[in-house]
Amino acid sequence: SFTAVVDCNSFYCSAERVFRPDLHRRPIVVLSNNDGCIVSRSDESKALGVGMAEPYFQAKEIIEKNGIEVFSSNYNLYGDMSWRVMETLRIIMGENKVEVYSVDEAFINMDAVPFEKLHEAALQLKETVERWTGVEVSVGIAPTKTLSKVANHIAKKDKDKTNCITVLDTVEAVNEALCVTPVKEIWGVGGQYAKKLNSFGIYDAYQLSKMPEQWGRKNLGGVVGVRLIKELKSEPFIGLDEELTEKKMIATTRMFGTPVTKLCDIKEAVATYTSRAAEKLRRQNGAASVISVFVVPKETRKPGEHFRHGPTVSKAMTLPHATCITNELIKSAVQLAEKAYNEAITDYKTNIFKKAGVMLSGIVRDTTLQGNLFVPALKNNNRMLMNMMDNINFSMRDDMLKFAASGTERNWKMRQELRSPRYTSRWNELKEVK
């Protein structure tokens, strides 16, 4: 049996190019929330020396000197383009053959494809996705998930030579691929484990594949290490997972566009994030019994001091009953926000905040909830009101209906000064063809 991994090339940049063909083969970068760091680079930008996760202000000289096109993250566009790519894979291979691994990557069970047609199938996957969606992809096929990731890495390394396709269908091809793959590039091996393996004299994937499974159990985190070594030996150990449709915890967190000092702004932000989390909760027909809110004070750094994450002040409460009603959740959330705000001022002597977030947990199916005999019947029908709000906001967009606690000015919103139009999800931002 063989597994394929289909991975979008510089996904955010590719999605921008779909609607801007003039940017084909031109250098592009996409920025993170608040236009802080570089989170996606086209191959042309990489060649010019732009670093991944590099702060935007540090790369600005290279960007301006080379005329690199810069975009703020456009999550509406990227989410829709991701769905189109995954749906294309499902149409080609079948619904139950595709595991969506991330926004730009999916594993595919290739059992139905004859051995001699693996190369042909890889080419068909690549060409069909690119023709139907415009997003460029790389395809790696191998006997296991871990090896398919190795194959995909090789496919991306020299795109002109591989045509973004690598199939490891023989023992010789697998061994050759393992020999040229450093341990730090193996799926599931982080920086710390790579250093540890190097200290044992293991520098490439082939050397690791020759280690005994008991050694992996002892030195690489128990069953995780055994699984990794088995997969490198072409023994499938990680099956395809079904897509997780019901989350056990739902969170909405954001960096503020500018540092926030007022409690009223913190409450507005927390109310807005709670509304968003409640929408996600209702989408999976859930109700939350625990809510927590956190704020992150902005720390002052001394000249030359490296960045470090500031303290997080978090408050939580168990709700009187599990609920998915936005206004009930907001009422508890703003109370927690005030407590967290006051504690941060007392403990850290600062009233400047850079981030806040809301988390819902203790999630149960809302169909299992009983109505409350001690409140009017009208209040037990709030779910119907929430459904109406969700439908209107989904069709009209931009929080057409919102609770007053979320505010109207929203000066704390994320900076997205260089965002492209949301071509596929807003009528007034449709691409114009002349």
mmCIF file of N, CA and C in Angstrom, residues 243-311:
data_model
loop_
_atom_site.group_PDB
_atom_site.id
_atom_site.type_symbol
_atom_site.label_atom_id
_atom_site.label_comp_id
_atom_site.label_asym_id
_atom_site.label_seq_id
_atom_site.Cartn_x
_atom_site.Cartn_y
_atom_site.Cartn_z
ATOM 1 N N GLU A 243 -11.404 13.273 9.602
ATOM 2 C CA GLU A 243 -11.356 14.690 9.934
ATOM 3 C C GLU A 243 -12.081 14.940 11.251
ATOM 4 N N LEU A 244 -11.433 15.719 12.139
ATOM 5 C CA LEU A 244 -12.022 16.035 13.436
ATOM 6 C C LEU A 244 -13.096 17.095 13.250
ATOM 7 N N THR A 245 -14.365 16.702 13.408
ATOM 8 C CA THR A 245 -15.452 17.651 13.181
ATOM 9 C C THR A 245 -15.978 18.240 14.485
ATOM 10 N N GLU A 246 -15.719 17.548 15.599
ATOM 11 C CA GLU A 246 -16.174 18.058 16.885
ATOM 12 C C GLU A 246 -14.970 18.305 17.786
ATOM 13 N N LYS A 247 -14.678 19.556 18.033
ATOM 14 C CA LYS A 247 -13.533 19.921 18.863
ATOM 15 C C LYS A 247 -13.906 19.839 20.340
ATOM 16 N N LYS A 248 -12.912 19.515 21.157
ATOM 17 C CA LYS A 248 -13.144 19.438 22.595
ATOM 18 C C LYS A 248 -12.889 20.790 23.269
ATOM 19 N N MET A 249 -12.232 21.676 22.548
ATOM 20 C CA MET A 249 -12.009 23.022 23.061
ATOM 21 C C MET A 249 -12.028 23.988 21.886
ATOM 22 N N ILE A 250 -12.637 25.134 22.057
ATOM 23 C CA ILE A 250 -12.717 26.135 20.996
ATOM 24 C C ILE A 250 -12.132 27.431 21.528
ATOM 25 N N ALA A 251 -11.201 28.008 20.779
ATOM 26 C CA ALA A 251 -10.546 29.237 21.237
ATOM 27 C C ALA A 251 -10.561 30.282 20.132
ATOM 28 N N THR A 252 -10.657 31.528 20.536
ATOM 29 C CA THR A 252 -10.476 32.656 19.627
ATOM 30 C C THR A 252 -9.537 33.641 20.317
ATOM 31 N N THR A 253 -8.375 33.859 19.725
ATOM 32 C CA THR A 253 -7.394 34.771 20.308
ATOM 33 C C THR A 253 -6.842 35.677 19.209
ATOM 34 N N ARG A 254 -6.501 36.885 19.574
ATOM 35 C CA ARG A 254 -5.961 37.834 18.594
ATOM 36 C C ARG A 254 -4.962 38.769 19.259
ATOM 37 N N MET A 255 -3.972 39.178 18.479
ATOM 38 C CA MET A 255 -3.123 40.309 18.869
ATOM 39 C C MET A 255 -3.896 41.586 18.554
ATOM 40 N N PHE A 256 -3.763 42.611 19.387
ATOM 41 C CA PHE A 256 -4.399 43.885 19.096
ATOM 42 C C PHE A 256 -3.616 44.636 18.019
ATOM 43 N N GLY A 257 -4.343 45.417 17.208
ATOM 44 C CA GLY A 257 -3.675 46.210 16.171
ATOM 45 C C GLY A 257 -2.725 47.219 16.768
ATOM 46 N N THR A 258 -3.115 47.827 17.878
ATOM 47 C CA THR A 258 -2.251 48.731 18.652
ATOM 48 C C THR A 258 -2.437 48.371 20.111
ATOM 49 N N PRO A 259 -1.424 48.577 20.960
ATOM 50 C CA PRO A 259 -1.558 48.239 22.381
ATOM 51 C C PRO A 259 -2.794 48.897 22.995
ATOM 52 N N VAL A 260 -3.486 48.152 23.843
ATOM 53 C CA VAL A 260 -4.731 48.606 24.463
ATOM 54 C C VAL A 260 -4.487 48.919 25.938
ATOM 55 N N THR A 261 -5.086 50.008 26.422
ATOM 56 C CA THR A 261 -4.904 50.389 27.825
ATOM 57 C C THR A 261 -6.214 50.424 28.606
ATOM 58 N N LYS A 262 -7.327 50.667 27.932
ATOM 59 C CA LYS A 262 -8.602 50.854 28.628
ATOM 60 C C LYS A 262 -9.333 49.532 28.846
ATOM 61 N N LEU A 263 -9.960 49.408 30.021
ATOM 62 C CA LEU A 263 -10.738 48.220 30.336
ATOM 63 C C LEU A 263 -11.909 48.058 29.363
ATOM 64 N N CYS A 264 -12.529 49.165 28.960
ATOM 65 C CA CYS A 264 -13.670 49.072 28.045
ATOM 66 C C CYS A 264 -13.258 48.458 26.713
ATOM 67 N N ASP A 265 -12.020 48.759 26.236
ATOM 68 C CA ASP A 265 -11.545 48.171 24.982
ATOM 69 C C ASP A 265 -11.268 46.675 25.143
ATOM 70 N N ILE A 266 -10.707 46.299 26.294
ATOM 71 C CA ILE A 266 -10.470 44.882 26.577
ATOM 72 C C ILE A 266 -11.801 44.133 26.573
ATOM 73 N N LYS A 267 -12.815 44.704 27.227
ATOM 74 C CA LYS A 267 -14.125 44.058 27.286
ATOM 75 C C LYS A 267 -14.742 43.923 25.893
ATOM 76 N N GLU A 268 -14.600 44.965 25.072
ATOM 77 C CA GLU A 268 -15.136 44.906 23.703
ATOM 78 C C GLU A 268 -14.472 43.785 22.911
ATOM 79 N N ALA A 269 -13.138 43.713 23.020
ATOM 80 C CA ALA A 269 -12.397 42.677 22.290
ATOM 81 C C ALA A 269 -12.822 41.290 22.754
ATOM 82 N N VAL A 270 -12.905 41.105 24.074
ATOM 83 C CA VAL A 270 -13.276 39.801 24.630
ATOM 84 C C VAL A 270 -14.702 39.428 24.217
ATOM 85 N N ALA A 271 -15.611 40.403 24.207
ATOM 86 C CA ALA A 271 -16.993 40.133 23.768
ATOM 87 C C ALA A 271 -17.014 39.713 22.305
ATOM 88 N N THR A 272 -16.200 40.373 21.472
ATOM 89 C CA THR A 272 -16.123 40.026 20.042
ATOM 90 C C THR A 272 -15.570 38.616 19.858
ATOM 91 N N TYR A 273 -14.495 38.284 20.583
ATOM 92 C CA TYR A 273 -13.901 36.960 20.462
ATOM 93 C C TYR A 273 -14.857 35.880 20.967
ATOM 94 N N THR A 274 -15.635 36.217 22.016
ATOM 95 C CA THR A 274 -16.620 35.268 22.539
ATOM 96 C C THR A 274 -17.703 34.988 21.498
ATOM 97 N N SER A 275 -18.129 36.033 20.798
ATOM 98 C CA SER A 275 -19.131 35.864 19.740
ATOM 99 C C SER A 275 -18.620 34.921 18.663
ATOM 100 N N ARG A 276 -17.347 35.103 18.286
ATOM 101 C CA ARG A 276 -16.764 34.254 17.246
ATOM 102 C C ARG A 276 -16.656 32.810 17.725
ATOM 103 N N ALA A 277 -16.222 32.619 18.983
ATOM 104 C CA ALA A 277 -16.101 31.266 19.528
ATOM 105 C C ALA A 277 -17.475 30.600 19.624
ATOM 106 N N ALA A 278 -18.501 31.383 19.992
ATOM 107 C CA ALA A 278 -19.855 30.833 20.104
ATOM 108 C C ALA A 278 -20.382 30.375 18.742
ATOM 109 N N GLU A 279 -20.042 31.111 17.687
ATOM 110 C CA GLU A 279 -20.441 30.696 16.335
ATOM 111 C C GLU A 279 -19.821 29.343 15.985
ATOM 112 N N LYS A 280 -18.535 29.197 16.287
ATOM 113 C CA LYS A 280 -17.855 27.920 16.020
ATOM 114 C C LYS A 280 -18.508 26.796 16.832
ATOM 115 N N LEU A 281 -18.873 27.114 18.078
ATOM 116 C CA LEU A 281 -19.488 26.127 18.959
ATOM 117 C C LEU A 281 -20.825 25.642 18.391
ATOM 118 N N ARG A 282 -21.632 26.576 17.918
ATOM 119 C CA ARG A 282 -22.942 26.198 17.359
ATOM 120 C C ARG A 282 -22.797 25.422 16.060
ATOM 121 N N ARG A 283 -21.726 25.704 15.327
ATOM 122 C CA ARG A 283 -21.504 25.016 14.061
ATOM 123 C C ARG A 283 -21.358 23.512 14.272
ATOM 124 N N GLN A 284 -20.833 23.105 15.425
ATOM 125 C CA GLN A 284 -20.710 21.668 15.708
ATOM 126 C C GLN A 284 -21.791 21.199 16.686
ATOM 127 N N ASN A 285 -22.871 22.022 16.800
ATOM 128 C CA ASN A 285 -24.010 21.674 17.661
ATOM 129 C C ASN A 285 -23.570 21.387 19.085
ATOM 130 N N GLY A 286 -22.669 22.242 19.580
ATOM 131 C CA GLY A 286 -22.140 22.044 20.924
ATOM 132 C C GLY A 286 -22.623 23.097 21.902
ATOM 133 N N ALA A 287 -22.368 22.826 23.186
ATOM 134 C CA ALA A 287 -22.632 23.788 24.257
ATOM 135 C C ALA A 287 -21.475 23.682 25.235
ATOM 136 N N ALA A 288 -20.987 24.825 25.747
ATOM 137 C CA ALA A 288 -19.816 24.848 26.619
ATOM 138 C C ALA A 288 -20.235 25.016 28.066
ATOM 139 N N SER A 289 -19.537 24.318 28.943
ATOM 140 C CA SER A 289 -19.827 24.444 30.378
ATOM 141 C C SER A 289 -18.712 25.179 31.119
ATOM 142 N N VAL A 290 -17.590 25.431 30.442
ATOM 143 C CA VAL A 290 -16.482 26.167 31.067
ATOM 144 C C VAL A 290 -16.004 27.242 30.101
ATOM 145 N N ILE A 291 -15.754 28.436 30.627
ATOM 146 C CA ILE A 291 -15.220 29.525 29.803
ATOM 147 C C ILE A 291 -14.012 30.121 30.503
ATOM 148 N N SER A 292 -12.973 30.417 29.749
ATOM 149 C CA SER A 292 -11.795 31.084 30.314
ATOM 150 C C SER A 292 -11.386 32.238 29.409
ATOM 151 N N VAL A 293 -10.846 33.268 30.033
ATOM 152 C CA VAL A 293 -10.417 34.483 29.333
ATOM 153 C C VAL A 293 -8.993 34.800 29.767
ATOM 154 N N PHE A 294 -8.147 35.202 28.819
ATOM 155 C CA PHE A 294 -6.798 35.619 29.199
ATOM 156 C C PHE A 294 -6.440 36.947 28.537
ATOM 157 N N VAL A 295 -5.540 37.670 29.181
ATOM 158 C CA VAL A 295 -4.966 38.895 28.615
ATOM 159 C C VAL A 295 -3.454 38.794 28.740
ATOM 160 N N VAL A 296 -2.748 39.412 27.805
ATOM 161 C CA VAL A 296 -1.281 39.386 27.811
ATOM 162 C C VAL A 296 -0.765 40.819 27.884
ATOM 163 N N PRO A 297 -0.176 41.212 29.024
ATOM 164 C CA PRO A 297 0.393 42.561 29.134
ATOM 165 C C PRO A 297 1.580 42.735 28.196
ATOM 166 N N LYS A 298 1.781 43.951 27.735
ATOM 167 C CA LYS A 298 2.931 44.263 26.875
ATOM 168 C C LYS A 298 4.134 44.514 27.765
ATOM 169 N N GLU A 299 5.210 43.783 27.514
ATOM 170 C CA GLU A 299 6.417 43.942 28.328
ATOM 171 C C GLU A 299 7.370 44.925 27.671
ATOM 172 N N THR A 300 8.026 45.709 28.481
ATOM 173 C CA THR A 300 9.049 46.631 27.954
ATOM 174 C C THR A 300 10.374 45.889 27.900
ATOM 175 N N ARG A 301 11.060 46.022 26.772
ATOM 176 C CA ARG A 301 12.353 45.356 26.603
ATOM 177 C C ARG A 301 13.475 46.371 26.685
ATOM 178 N N LYS A 302 14.541 45.954 27.326
ATOM 179 C CA LYS A 302 15.725 46.815 27.382
ATOM 180 C C LYS A 302 16.445 46.752 26.042
ATOM 181 N N PRO A 303 17.205 47.800 25.691
ATOM 182 C CA PRO A 303 17.933 47.791 24.413
ATOM 183 C C PRO A 303 18.823 46.559 24.288
ATOM 184 N N GLY A 304 18.712 45.864 23.152
ATOM 185 C CA GLY A 304 19.534 44.683 22.907
ATOM 186 C C GLY A 304 18.974 43.396 23.484
ATOM 187 N N GLU A 305 17.900 43.486 24.279
ATOM 188 C CA GLU A 305 17.306 42.287 24.884
ATOM 189 C C GLU A 305 16.456 41.554 23.860
ATOM 190 N N HIS A 306 16.584 40.208 23.826
ATOM 191 C CA HIS A 306 15.835 39.400 22.867
ATOM 192 C C HIS A 306 14.361 39.365 23.237
ATOM 193 N N PHE A 307 13.532 39.103 22.202
ATOM 194 C CA PHE A 307 12.093 38.979 22.445
ATOM 195 C C PHE A 307 11.803 37.779 23.332
ATOM 196 N N ARG A 308 10.870 37.960 24.259
ATOM 197 C CA ARG A 308 10.382 36.849 25.066
ATOM 198 C C ARG A 308 8.898 37.046 25.298
ATOM 199 N N HIS A 309 8.199 35.930 25.416
ATOM 200 C CA HIS A 309 6.761 36.007 25.623
ATOM 201 C C HIS A 309 6.477 36.591 26.999
ATOM 202 N N GLY A 310 5.556 37.544 27.040
ATOM 203 C CA GLY A 310 5.193 38.166 28.299
ATOM 204 C C GLY A 310 4.318 37.247 29.131
ATOM 205 N N PRO A 311 4.012 37.675 30.354
ATOM 206 C CA PRO A 311 3.154 36.860 31.219
ATOM 207 C C PRO A 311 1.732 36.820 30.679
#
